[in-house]
Short mmCIF file of C-alpha atoms in Angstrom, two decimals:
data_model
loop_
_atom_site.label_atom_id
_atom_site.label_comp_id
_atom_site.label_asym_id
_atom_site.label_seq_id
_atom_site.Cartn_x
_atom_site.Cartn_y
_atom_site.Cartn_z
CA MET C 277 -22.35 -18.75 18.41
CA ILE C 278 -20.87 -17.48 15.55
CA ARG C 279 -23.51 -16.40 12.69
CA VAL C 280 -22.34 -15.96 8.71
CA GLU C 281 -23.96 -13.52 6.72
CA THR C 282 -22.99 -13.90 2.50
CA VAL C 283 -23.14 -11.68 0.48
CA LEU C 284 -22.02 -12.51 -3.14
CA ASP C 285 -21.52 -9.01 -4.69
CA ARG C 286 -20.32 -8.07 -8.43
CA LEU C 287 -16.79 -7.46 -8.19
CA GLY C 288 -15.31 -4.59 -10.60
CA GLU C 289 -17.98 -5.40 -13.36
CA GLY C 290 -16.30 -3.76 -16.84
CA LEU C 291 -13.16 -2.60 -14.81
CA PHE C 292 -10.81 -5.42 -15.75
CA ASP C 293 -12.46 -6.85 -19.14
CA LYS C 294 -11.01 -10.50 -18.49
CA VAL C 295 -12.23 -11.35 -14.83
CA ALA C 296 -15.90 -13.08 -13.98
CA GLY C 297 -17.93 -10.06 -12.70
CA VAL C 298 -18.56 -12.87 -9.13
CA GLY C 299 -17.39 -12.81 -6.12
CA ALA C 300 -18.66 -13.51 -2.65
CA HIS C 301 -17.91 -11.45 0.25
CA GLU C 302 -18.62 -13.14 3.93
CA VAL C 303 -18.58 -11.86 7.39
CA VAL C 304 -17.93 -14.22 10.47
CA VAL C 305 -19.49 -12.45 13.81
CA GLU C 306 -17.21 -13.31 16.55
CA SER C 307 -19.42 -13.67 19.79
CA PRO C 308 -22.91 -12.38 21.12
CA ARG C 309 -22.03 -9.62 22.90
CA HIS C 310 -20.89 -6.59 21.36
CA GLU C 311 -18.29 -5.36 23.52
CA GLU C 312 -16.10 -8.44 23.20
CA THR C 313 -13.00 -8.37 21.00
CA LEU C 314 -11.18 -10.97 19.36
CA ALA C 315 -8.57 -11.36 21.97
CA GLY C 316 -10.92 -11.54 24.76
CA LEU C 317 -12.81 -14.81 23.61
CA ASP C 318 -11.00 -18.16 25.25
CA ASP C 319 -9.29 -20.72 22.86
CA ASP C 320 -12.47 -22.23 21.70
CA GLY C 321 -13.94 -18.86 21.11
CA ILE C 322 -11.19 -18.29 18.62
CA THR C 323 -11.32 -21.44 17.26
CA ARG C 324 -14.76 -21.85 16.76
CA VAL C 325 -14.04 -18.43 14.41
CA LEU C 326 -10.95 -20.47 12.54
CA TRP C 327 -13.07 -22.55 12.30
CA ALA C 328 -15.76 -20.63 10.63
CA LEU C 329 -13.95 -18.89 8.09
CA ARG C 330 -12.07 -21.97 7.38
CA GLU C 331 -15.75 -24.46 6.71
CA ARG C 332 -16.66 -21.27 4.61
CA ALA C 333 -13.54 -21.59 2.41
CA GLN C 334 -14.06 -25.36 2.06
CA ASP C 335 -17.86 -24.16 1.40
CA LEU C 336 -16.90 -21.78 -1.41
CA ARG C 337 -13.64 -23.83 -2.60
CA ARG C 338 -16.53 -26.05 -4.60
CA ASP C 339 -17.15 -23.12 -6.65
CA VAL C 340 -14.97 -23.68 -9.64
CA ARG C 341 -14.45 -18.85 -10.19
CA PHE C 342 -12.91 -18.03 -7.53
CA ARG C 343 -9.21 -18.58 -8.00
CA GLN C 344 -7.94 -16.99 -4.32
CA PHE C 345 -9.18 -16.74 -0.62
CA VAL C 346 -8.94 -13.57 1.43
CA LEU C 347 -9.27 -13.92 5.15
CA PHE C 348 -9.20 -11.15 7.27
CA LYS C 349 -9.50 -8.47 9.79
CA ASN C 350 -9.31 -5.14 10.64
CA HIS C 351 -10.00 -3.85 14.53
CA GLY C 352 -10.27 -0.97 15.57
CA ALA C 353 -11.95 2.16 13.61
CA ALA C 354 -8.47 3.81 12.42
CA ALA C 355 -7.71 0.00 11.15
CA GLY C 356 -10.52 1.09 8.86
CA ALA C 357 -13.53 -0.95 10.86
CA ALA C 358 -16.74 -0.24 9.35
CA LEU C 359 -18.16 -1.90 12.39
CA ALA C 360 -17.83 -1.65 15.84
CA HIS C 361 -18.98 -5.13 16.55
CA SER C 362 -15.57 -7.27 16.66
CA HIS C 363 -15.71 -9.85 12.95
CA THR C 364 -13.78 -11.31 10.39
CA GLN C 365 -14.20 -11.60 7.23
CA LEU C 366 -13.93 -13.90 3.96
CA LEU C 367 -13.31 -12.94 0.32
CA ALA C 368 -13.78 -15.56 -2.47
CA LEU C 369 -12.19 -12.97 -5.93
CA PRO C 370 -12.05 -14.91 -9.08
CA VAL C 371 -8.18 -13.12 -9.61
CA VAL C 372 -4.97 -13.97 -7.22
CA PRO C 373 -4.47 -10.51 -6.72
CA ARG C 374 -0.70 -8.01 -7.23
CA GLU C 375 -0.05 -8.68 -3.65
CA ILE C 376 -0.97 -11.95 -3.16
CA GLN C 377 0.92 -12.45 -6.59
CA ALA C 378 4.02 -11.23 -5.59
CA GLU C 379 4.61 -13.04 -2.42
CA VAL C 380 3.26 -16.62 -4.48
CA ASP C 381 6.30 -15.53 -6.77
CA GLY C 382 8.71 -15.03 -4.43
CA ALA C 383 8.06 -18.17 -2.77
CA ARG C 384 8.39 -19.98 -6.10
CA ALA C 385 11.41 -18.69 -6.76
CA HIS C 386 13.00 -19.77 -3.61
CA TYR C 387 12.06 -23.15 -4.29
CA LEU C 388 13.32 -22.90 -7.71
CA ALA C 389 16.36 -22.34 -6.61
CA LYS C 390 16.43 -24.05 -2.95
CA GLU C 391 14.19 -26.70 -3.13
CA ARG C 392 13.08 -26.06 -0.39
CA CYS C 393 9.76 -23.54 1.84
CA LEU C 394 10.64 -20.16 1.77
CA PHE C 395 8.63 -20.22 4.63
CA CYS C 396 9.86 -23.82 5.94
CA ASP C 397 13.47 -21.90 5.42
CA ILE C 398 12.20 -18.96 7.54
CA ILE C 399 11.33 -20.83 10.79
CA ARG C 400 13.94 -22.62 11.00
CA GLN C 401 16.19 -19.59 10.47
CA GLU C 402 14.50 -17.47 12.80
CA GLU C 403 14.47 -19.98 15.39
CA GLU C 404 18.00 -20.69 15.82
CA ASP C 405 18.71 -16.78 16.00
CA GLY C 406 16.02 -16.35 18.24
CA ARG C 407 16.36 -12.50 18.09
CA ARG C 408 12.98 -12.10 16.70
CA VAL C 409 11.61 -14.79 18.10
CA ILE C 410 8.13 -13.60 19.68
CA LEU C 411 6.43 -16.74 21.24
CA ARG C 412 7.12 -20.80 20.80
CA MET C 413 4.89 -23.01 20.59
CA PRO C 414 4.65 -27.12 19.77
CA ASP C 415 2.82 -26.53 15.95
CA MET C 416 3.27 -22.49 16.37
CA LEU C 417 5.78 -20.04 15.66
CA ALA C 418 5.18 -16.12 16.56
CA LEU C 419 8.46 -13.73 15.08
CA ALA C 420 8.69 -10.34 14.37
CA PRO C 421 9.52 -10.26 10.87
CA PHE C 422 13.40 -9.18 9.56
CA ALA C 423 12.14 -6.97 7.06
CA SER C 424 9.21 -5.57 9.52
CA ARG C 425 7.32 -2.93 7.75
CA SER C 426 5.90 -1.11 10.71
CA PRO C 427 6.33 -1.43 14.56
CA PHE C 428 5.65 -4.78 15.82
CA GLU C 429 4.62 -6.54 12.60
CA THR C 430 3.77 -10.16 13.92
CA TRP C 431 3.77 -13.49 12.06
CA ILE C 432 2.25 -16.35 13.21
CA LEU C 433 3.62 -19.47 10.96
CA PRO C 434 2.25 -23.70 11.47
CA ARG C 435 5.48 -25.11 11.61
CA ARG C 436 4.95 -28.12 10.27
CA HIS C 437 4.48 -27.49 5.77
CA ALA C 438 0.75 -27.11 4.61
CA VAL C 439 -0.12 -25.03 1.54
CA ARG C 440 -3.38 -23.82 2.23
CA PHE C 441 -5.14 -22.85 5.87
CA GLU C 442 -8.69 -24.26 4.88
CA ASP C 443 -7.01 -28.13 4.48
CA ALA C 444 -6.04 -27.63 8.40
CA SER C 445 -7.18 -29.19 10.50
CA LEU C 446 -9.25 -29.07 13.87
CA GLU C 447 -6.61 -29.49 16.24
CA GLU C 448 -4.59 -27.40 14.16
CA CYS C 449 -7.05 -24.60 14.20
CA ARG C 450 -7.17 -25.18 18.06
CA ARG C 451 -3.11 -24.95 17.97
CA LEU C 452 -3.25 -21.32 15.89
CA ALA C 453 -6.22 -20.46 18.26
CA GLN C 454 -4.02 -20.25 21.42
CA MET C 455 -1.24 -18.89 19.39
CA LEU C 456 -3.13 -16.07 18.45
CA GLY C 457 -5.23 -15.39 21.73
CA ASP C 458 -1.59 -15.00 23.26
CA VAL C 459 0.20 -12.93 20.70
CA LEU C 460 -3.43 -10.71 20.31
CA ARG C 461 -3.47 -10.42 24.33
CA ARG C 462 0.48 -9.42 23.86
CA LEU C 463 -0.09 -7.14 21.10
CA ASP C 464 -2.75 -4.80 24.38
CA ARG C 465 -0.82 -4.93 26.60
CA ALA C 466 2.42 -3.90 24.74
CA LEU C 467 0.39 -1.13 22.52
CA GLU C 468 -2.81 0.02 24.84
CA GLN C 469 -4.89 -1.85 22.30
CA PRO C 470 -3.32 -1.17 19.12
CA PRO C 471 -6.04 -0.84 16.50
CA TYR C 472 -4.65 -3.78 14.22
CA SER C 473 -4.68 -5.72 10.56
CA LEU C 474 -4.89 -9.21 10.64
CA VAL C 475 -4.29 -11.26 7.64
CA ILE C 476 -4.73 -15.27 7.07
CA HIS C 477 -2.53 -15.89 4.05
CA THR C 478 -3.47 -19.21 2.13
CA ALA C 479 -1.92 -19.86 -1.60
CA PRO C 480 -4.25 -19.16 -4.17
CA VAL C 481 -6.86 -22.26 -5.54
CA ALA C 482 -5.32 -23.84 -7.98
CA ASP C 483 -2.96 -27.16 -7.46
CA ASP C 484 0.56 -25.61 -8.67
CA HIS C 485 1.29 -24.11 -4.86
CA ASP C 486 3.39 -26.60 -3.19
CA PHE C 487 5.68 -24.32 -2.45
CA TYR C 488 3.88 -22.58 -0.33
CA HIS C 489 2.90 -22.02 3.72
CA TRP C 490 -0.03 -20.78 4.97
CA HIS C 491 0.28 -17.97 7.64
CA VAL C 492 -1.29 -15.31 9.27
CA GLU C 493 0.08 -12.12 9.14
CA ILE C 494 -0.71 -8.88 11.74
CA LEU C 495 0.16 -5.58 11.43
CA PRO C 496 -0.60 -3.31 14.13
CA ARG C 497 -1.74 0.51 13.30
CA VAL C 498 0.24 2.42 15.06
CA THR C 499 1.88 4.81 12.55
CA ARG C 500 0.45 6.32 9.55
CA THR C 501 1.99 5.97 6.01
CA GLY C 502 2.12 8.79 4.07
CA SER C 503 3.35 9.39 -0.01
CA LEU C 504 6.60 7.63 0.67
CA GLU C 505 4.46 4.04 0.90
CA TRP C 506 2.50 5.14 -1.23
CA ALA C 507 4.26 5.93 -4.24
CA THR C 508 6.78 3.32 -3.57
CA GLY C 509 5.71 0.58 -1.62
CA PHE C 510 9.13 0.84 0.77
CA HIS C 511 8.10 1.33 4.45
CA MET C 512 9.44 3.61 7.53
CA ASN C 513 9.95 1.65 10.46
CA PRO C 514 10.92 3.63 13.58
CA THR C 515 11.28 0.49 15.83
CA ARG C 516 13.59 -2.61 15.11
CA PRO C 517 12.08 -6.16 14.87
CA GLU C 518 14.54 -7.01 17.67
CA ASP C 519 12.96 -4.70 19.95
CA ALA C 520 9.70 -5.78 19.01
CA ALA C 521 10.61 -9.50 19.79
CA HIS C 522 11.73 -9.08 22.55
CA PHE C 523 9.16 -6.79 24.13
CA LEU C 524 6.64 -9.20 23.24
CA ARG C 525 8.87 -11.75 25.02
CA GLN C 526 9.12 -10.68 28.31
CA LEU C 527 5.96 -9.22 28.73
CA THR C 528 3.71 -11.70 31.48
CA LEU C 529 0.05 -11.49 30.94
CA GLY C 530 -2.76 -11.30 34.20
CA MET A 202 12.04 32.30 -0.42
CA ILE A 203 12.94 28.44 -0.25
CA ARG A 204 14.89 26.88 2.20
CA VAL A 205 16.77 23.75 0.73
CA GLU A 206 17.98 20.84 4.13
CA THR A 207 20.14 18.22 3.47
CA VAL A 208 20.31 15.08 4.77
CA LEU A 209 22.88 12.22 3.29
CA ASP A 210 21.59 9.48 5.25
CA ARG A 211 21.89 5.26 5.08
CA LEU A 212 19.27 3.71 3.31
CA GLY A 213 18.52 -0.11 3.81
CA GLU A 214 22.11 -0.15 5.11
CA GLY A 215 21.79 -4.75 5.16
CA LEU A 216 18.84 -5.49 4.16
CA PHE A 217 19.79 -5.27 0.23
CA ASP A 218 22.90 -7.21 -0.27
CA LYS A 219 22.91 -5.58 -4.37
CA VAL A 220 22.14 -2.33 -3.50
CA ALA A 221 24.31 0.27 -2.11
CA GLY A 222 23.61 2.17 1.14
CA VAL A 223 23.59 5.40 -0.13
CA GLY A 224 20.64 8.29 -0.53
CA ALA A 225 19.70 11.60 -0.28
CA HIS A 226 17.14 13.02 1.73
CA GLU A 227 15.91 17.73 1.01
CA VAL A 228 13.58 19.09 2.49
CA VAL A 229 11.81 22.24 0.47
CA VAL A 230 10.50 24.59 3.36
CA GLU A 231 7.95 25.84 0.67
CA SER A 232 7.46 29.02 3.11
CA PRO A 233 9.06 31.43 5.77
CA ARG A 234 5.52 31.92 6.92
CA HIS A 235 5.04 28.88 9.74
CA GLU A 236 0.51 28.83 8.81
CA GLU A 237 0.59 28.98 5.35
CA THR A 238 -0.59 26.05 2.65
CA LEU A 239 1.04 24.54 -0.38
CA ALA A 240 -2.63 25.91 -1.78
CA GLY A 241 -2.10 29.29 -0.31
CA LEU A 242 0.64 30.20 -2.21
CA ASP A 243 -0.16 32.01 -5.12
CA ASP A 244 1.21 31.16 -8.40
CA ASP A 245 4.54 32.64 -8.13
CA GLY A 246 4.69 31.01 -4.67
CA ILE A 247 4.28 27.66 -6.09
CA THR A 248 6.53 28.25 -8.94
CA ARG A 249 9.62 28.44 -6.63
CA VAL A 250 8.84 25.65 -4.78
CA LEU A 251 8.44 23.23 -8.01
CA TRP A 252 11.45 25.32 -9.53
CA ALA A 253 13.42 24.33 -6.11
CA LEU A 254 12.50 20.45 -6.51
CA ARG A 255 14.00 20.34 -9.86
CA GLU A 256 16.57 22.55 -9.45
CA ARG A 257 17.83 19.83 -6.92
CA ALA A 258 17.10 17.13 -8.93
CA GLN A 259 18.72 17.80 -11.18
CA ASP A 260 22.06 19.01 -8.82
CA LEU A 261 21.76 15.05 -7.46
CA ARG A 262 21.28 13.76 -10.61
CA ARG A 263 24.91 13.94 -11.43
CA ASP A 264 25.96 11.60 -9.03
CA VAL A 265 25.62 8.65 -10.61
CA ARG A 266 25.17 6.36 -7.67
CA PHE A 267 21.32 7.84 -7.69
CA ARG A 268 18.92 5.68 -9.73
CA GLN A 269 15.39 7.31 -9.11
CA PHE A 270 14.07 10.77 -7.25
CA VAL A 271 10.80 10.31 -5.37
CA LEU A 272 9.40 13.75 -5.57
CA PHE A 273 6.50 14.38 -3.16
CA LYS A 274 4.34 15.77 -0.26
CA ASN A 275 2.29 14.94 3.01
CA HIS A 276 -0.39 16.88 3.73
CA GLY A 277 -1.66 16.93 7.25
CA ALA A 278 -0.94 14.55 10.03
CA ALA A 279 -3.18 12.56 8.45
CA ALA A 280 -1.42 11.42 5.97
CA GLY A 281 1.47 10.74 7.40
CA ALA A 282 3.48 14.71 7.51
CA ALA A 283 5.76 14.58 10.54
CA LEU A 284 6.14 18.04 10.88
CA ALA A 285 3.52 21.20 10.73
CA HIS A 286 5.31 23.80 8.43
CA SER A 287 4.08 22.78 4.37
CA HIS A 288 7.13 21.39 2.80
CA THR A 289 7.56 18.76 0.59
CA GLN A 290 10.41 16.46 -0.13
CA LEU A 291 13.01 15.07 -2.60
CA LEU A 292 14.63 11.22 -2.57
CA ALA A 293 16.86 10.31 -4.66
CA LEU A 294 17.54 6.38 -4.28
CA PRO A 295 20.01 3.90 -5.35
CA VAL A 296 16.84 1.54 -6.49
CA VAL A 297 14.08 2.00 -8.25
CA PRO A 298 10.67 1.23 -5.66
CA ARG A 299 8.83 -1.72 -6.77
CA GLU A 300 5.47 0.75 -7.31
CA ILE A 301 7.19 2.94 -9.68
CA GLN A 302 8.63 -0.40 -11.04
CA ALA A 303 5.03 -1.25 -11.98
CA GLU A 304 3.96 1.40 -13.27
CA VAL A 305 7.33 1.92 -15.74
CA ASP A 306 6.53 -1.88 -16.87
CA GLY A 307 3.32 -1.01 -17.38
CA ALA A 308 3.98 1.91 -19.80
CA ARG A 309 6.77 0.15 -21.30
CA ALA A 310 4.13 -2.98 -22.00
CA HIS A 311 1.94 -0.26 -23.07
CA TYR A 312 4.42 0.95 -26.26
CA LEU A 313 5.36 -2.28 -27.09
CA ALA A 314 1.97 -3.06 -27.66
CA LYS A 315 0.70 0.09 -29.54
CA GLU A 316 3.70 2.10 -30.15
CA ARG A 317 2.28 5.06 -28.48
CA CYS A 318 2.73 6.25 -24.89
CA LEU A 319 0.60 5.67 -22.01
CA PHE A 320 -0.25 8.57 -20.30
CA CYS A 321 -0.59 10.54 -24.17
CA ASP A 322 -2.99 7.78 -24.88
CA ILE A 323 -4.83 8.69 -21.29
CA ILE A 324 -5.09 12.53 -22.58
CA ARG A 325 -6.34 12.15 -25.92
CA GLN A 326 -8.90 8.98 -24.17
CA GLU A 327 -10.03 10.85 -21.47
CA GLU A 328 -10.69 15.00 -22.94
CA GLU A 329 -12.34 12.95 -26.02
CA ASP A 330 -14.67 11.03 -23.21
CA GLY A 331 -14.86 14.33 -20.88
CA ARG A 332 -16.51 13.09 -18.01
CA ARG A 333 -13.56 12.28 -16.06
CA VAL A 334 -11.59 15.84 -16.54
CA ILE A 335 -11.37 18.31 -13.60
CA LEU A 336 -9.74 20.78 -15.35
CA ARG A 337 -8.52 21.79 -18.61
CA MET A 338 -5.93 24.36 -19.45
CA PRO A 339 -2.47 25.06 -22.87
CA ASP A 340 -0.32 22.96 -21.83
CA MET A 341 -1.93 21.16 -18.69
CA LEU A 342 -5.00 18.54 -17.90
CA ALA A 343 -5.98 17.44 -15.03
CA LEU A 344 -7.94 14.30 -14.27
CA ALA A 345 -9.68 12.10 -12.22
CA PRO A 346 -8.56 8.31 -13.52
CA PHE A 347 -10.55 5.66 -14.46
CA ALA A 348 -9.23 3.28 -11.66
CA SER A 349 -9.41 6.02 -9.19
CA ARG A 350 -7.60 4.09 -5.65
CA SER A 351 -9.30 6.65 -3.62
CA PRO A 352 -12.76 9.53 -3.45
CA PHE A 353 -11.59 12.72 -5.20
CA GLU A 354 -7.90 10.99 -6.65
CA THR A 355 -6.49 13.94 -8.71
CA TRP A 356 -3.99 13.37 -11.29
CA ILE A 357 -1.88 16.44 -13.76
CA LEU A 358 -0.37 15.64 -16.78
CA PRO A 359 1.95 17.84 -18.82
CA ARG A 360 0.13 17.43 -22.60
CA ARG A 361 3.37 17.80 -24.26
CA HIS A 362 5.21 14.03 -23.69
CA ALA A 363 7.94 14.47 -20.93
CA VAL A 364 9.96 11.87 -19.68
CA ARG A 365 11.05 13.76 -16.84
CA PHE A 366 9.95 16.47 -14.46
CA GLU A 367 13.76 17.73 -13.89
CA ASP A 368 13.90 18.58 -17.50
CA ALA A 369 11.01 21.19 -17.37
CA SER A 370 11.65 24.32 -18.33
CA LEU A 371 10.67 26.97 -15.93
CA GLU A 372 7.80 28.16 -18.17
CA GLU A 373 6.07 24.69 -17.48
CA CYS A 374 6.69 25.18 -14.12
CA ARG A 375 5.17 27.70 -14.04
CA ARG A 376 1.86 25.97 -15.95
CA LEU A 377 2.19 23.21 -14.04
CA ALA A 378 2.30 25.87 -10.47
CA GLN A 379 -0.66 27.51 -11.95
CA MET A 380 -2.62 24.18 -12.97
CA LEU A 381 -1.31 23.06 -9.47
CA GLY A 382 -2.92 25.87 -6.74
CA ASP A 383 -5.83 25.77 -9.14
CA VAL A 384 -6.74 21.86 -8.35
CA LEU A 385 -5.93 22.04 -4.56
CA ARG A 386 -7.36 24.62 -3.69
CA ARG A 387 -10.85 23.06 -5.45
CA LEU A 388 -9.80 19.92 -3.40
CA ASP A 389 -9.62 22.28 -0.16
CA ARG A 390 -13.14 23.60 -0.92
CA ALA A 391 -14.54 20.03 -1.39
CA LEU A 392 -13.70 17.98 0.62
CA GLU A 393 -11.82 20.99 4.29
CA GLN A 394 -9.32 21.04 3.83
CA PRO A 395 -8.88 17.13 3.54
CA PRO A 396 -5.48 15.71 4.39
CA TYR A 397 -3.19 14.34 1.00
CA SER A 398 -0.38 12.63 -0.38
CA LEU A 399 0.88 14.47 -3.86
CA VAL A 400 3.96 12.17 -5.51
CA ILE A 401 5.70 13.86 -8.52
CA HIS A 402 6.21 10.84 -10.83
CA THR A 403 9.48 11.05 -12.97
CA ALA A 404 11.36 8.45 -15.00
CA PRO A 405 14.05 6.44 -13.71
CA VAL A 406 17.75 8.26 -13.86
CA ALA A 407 18.75 5.96 -16.52
CA ASP A 408 18.35 6.91 -20.22
CA ASP A 409 16.21 4.24 -21.48
CA HIS A 410 13.05 5.53 -20.13
CA ASP A 411 11.44 7.09 -23.38
CA PHE A 412 8.08 5.81 -23.81
CA TYR A 413 7.54 7.67 -19.63
CA HIS A 414 5.81 10.86 -19.01
CA TRP A 415 6.04 12.87 -16.09
CA HIS A 416 3.08 13.86 -14.14
CA VAL A 417 1.42 14.53 -10.44
CA GLU A 418 -1.03 12.04 -8.60
CA ILE A 419 -2.41 13.48 -5.67
CA LEU A 420 -4.38 11.47 -3.46
CA PRO A 421 -6.82 13.20 -0.90
CA ARG A 422 -6.61 10.94 2.33
CA VAL A 423 -10.66 11.00 2.70
CA THR A 424 -10.75 6.98 3.50
CA ARG A 425 -8.83 4.60 5.53
CA THR A 426 -6.55 1.97 4.66
CA GLY A 427 -7.23 -1.80 5.73
CA SER A 428 -6.23 -5.32 5.36
CA LEU A 429 -8.21 -5.73 2.29
CA GLU A 430 -5.79 -3.29 0.44
CA TRP A 431 -2.45 -4.52 2.85
CA ALA A 432 -2.88 -7.99 1.67
CA THR A 433 -4.51 -7.40 -2.12
CA GLY A 434 -3.04 -4.11 -3.15
CA PHE A 435 -7.12 -3.39 -4.63
CA HIS A 436 -8.51 -0.52 -3.18
CA MET A 437 -11.82 -0.04 -2.18
CA ASN A 438 -13.67 3.37 -3.39
CA PRO A 439 -16.96 4.79 -2.77
CA THR A 440 -16.89 7.02 -4.58
CA ARG A 441 -16.98 6.97 -8.78
CA PRO A 442 -14.11 9.23 -10.37
CA GLU A 443 -16.67 10.83 -12.84
CA ASP A 444 -18.74 12.12 -9.81
CA ALA A 445 -15.77 13.62 -8.34
CA ALA A 446 -14.63 15.29 -11.46
CA HIS A 447 -18.28 16.94 -12.55
CA PHE A 448 -18.00 18.60 -8.39
CA LEU A 449 -14.46 19.70 -8.88
CA ARG A 450 -15.19 21.18 -12.33
CA GLN A 451 -18.47 22.75 -11.25
CA LEU A 452 -16.92 24.83 -8.20
CA THR A 453 -16.37 28.59 -8.66
CA LEU A 454 -13.49 30.08 -6.37
CA GLY A 455 -13.38 32.63 -4.88
#
C-alpha cells in the first residue's frame, strides 16, 4: 500500500565549504487513492505510513555521511504542499540544521542543569497542570505547548523516554498512529480541514544525544507570518494554548 | 503628512522570567491616501516615512529599558499586513531577539577574524563580482544576497560604514528613499505587485556594536514556506540570485 520513491540529490553544493554535497530525499505516498488524507486513513493505514518512514530512516542510517533525518509532511497548498496526493517526506542531511541544533542545545542545557530530560519534565508538568492537555493515551500524550507559536499548535510525545523515532517498535508506531489520527481529526473538525505542517523531531544521528526525546509537532497554518516573525524569530499567536486545548478536548468525534 | 500612533504594550508578560514586560509599538501611516503604496510615493514622500521612523527611534532610545528596535513593513495580506492602508511599524523591545542576535553574532565573529566589517566586505566583494548587483548609487548599493532565501530577495546597504539606521542624517534618508523607491518599483514590475516583507536591520541599542552595519532587507513573498523551513531554518529557493539581479537590473522603469 506504501510506495517509496528515492531521489539522491546534491544539497547546497558550493554553498557550505565544509558540508559534503550529499543527501537523500524520499517521498512516502500514503494511499493509492488520490483524494485520501492522512487524517482519513484508519489506524492501520497511518501505522503503515509511520512504519515506512521508520524503515527508510533505519536503512539510510547505514550511510555514515548522514547526520540528521527530517521527517515531515505539508498538508494543503497553503502549507507548501506541491503535490495534491497525500504524502510524507524524509530528508537525510549531511549537517544538523540550525533550528534542530537550537532545540537540541536547549534540551542539553536542561539536562545538564537538572539531570532530567526536558521533554519528560514537560510531560509530567503538563499532566499535573492539565490545562494544556489535549488527549491522554496510555503511551502517548497530546498537548498544546506552553509557548505555542500559532493557534492550535499541537505536540504528541511518547511517555516513555526514547531518543529516536526510527528506533520505535511496531507497537509504538501503532500507538502513535492511533493518537495522530485522533488529533488530526480533531484539528480537521475544529479548524475545518486546515492546511498544516507536521514534523517528527528525532535526535541527530551522532550517539551522544541520550538527553533528547523524540516527538511530533503539528502547526496548523491558520495565521500569516510577516516581517516581524522573519526579523526576530518571535511569533504572534492570538489564541491561548489553554483555550485551544480545551476546545480540542471537548470535541466529540463522529 | 505622517501620523504616528503609539501603543505601549506589555510583551510576553510571565513568559520570559528575566525580561521586563515593557515595549513600544508604533505605526507610521505613510500617506493620507488610502490606496497609495510606498512604491507609489515620490522620493520626498518615502524620505518623510524614513525620517519619521528615525525620529521615533531617536525619541524611544531615551528609554533605557529598550534593547532593540525593529523597523518593518508588511505589504499585502499574503505578507501578513492586517491593515490595507499603507503603513510601516516600529517595535521597541526589552530584549535582543534570537534572529537579530544570530546576525549580530555572525558579524562579530567576522570582525574578530578579519578586523573588517562583514557588510563592508560584502559590498566590496559583490561590487567586484557584479553578478548579484541590482543597482548602484553613489551612497547606496542594492544586491541579491549570495544565499537568497527566496526568489528576488533584495538588500540595500549604505556604502558608508554606519552602525545604526536611527543615526542616519536627513541626506542619508533621502538617498535611501531614492534607492528604495527604485528597487520597490522594479520588484512591482518584475513580480506584478508582489506582497513583501521589509525590515530595516539596525544594531542593538547597547554601545558595543561598532562592527555592525545597518541595512534594509526585502523579501518578496512569492513562495510558500512549509514544514522543512520550519523544522530546519533552511530555505528552498528556486531562483538563482544572479538571475534575479540580472532581471531587475535590465528593467526600464517608465
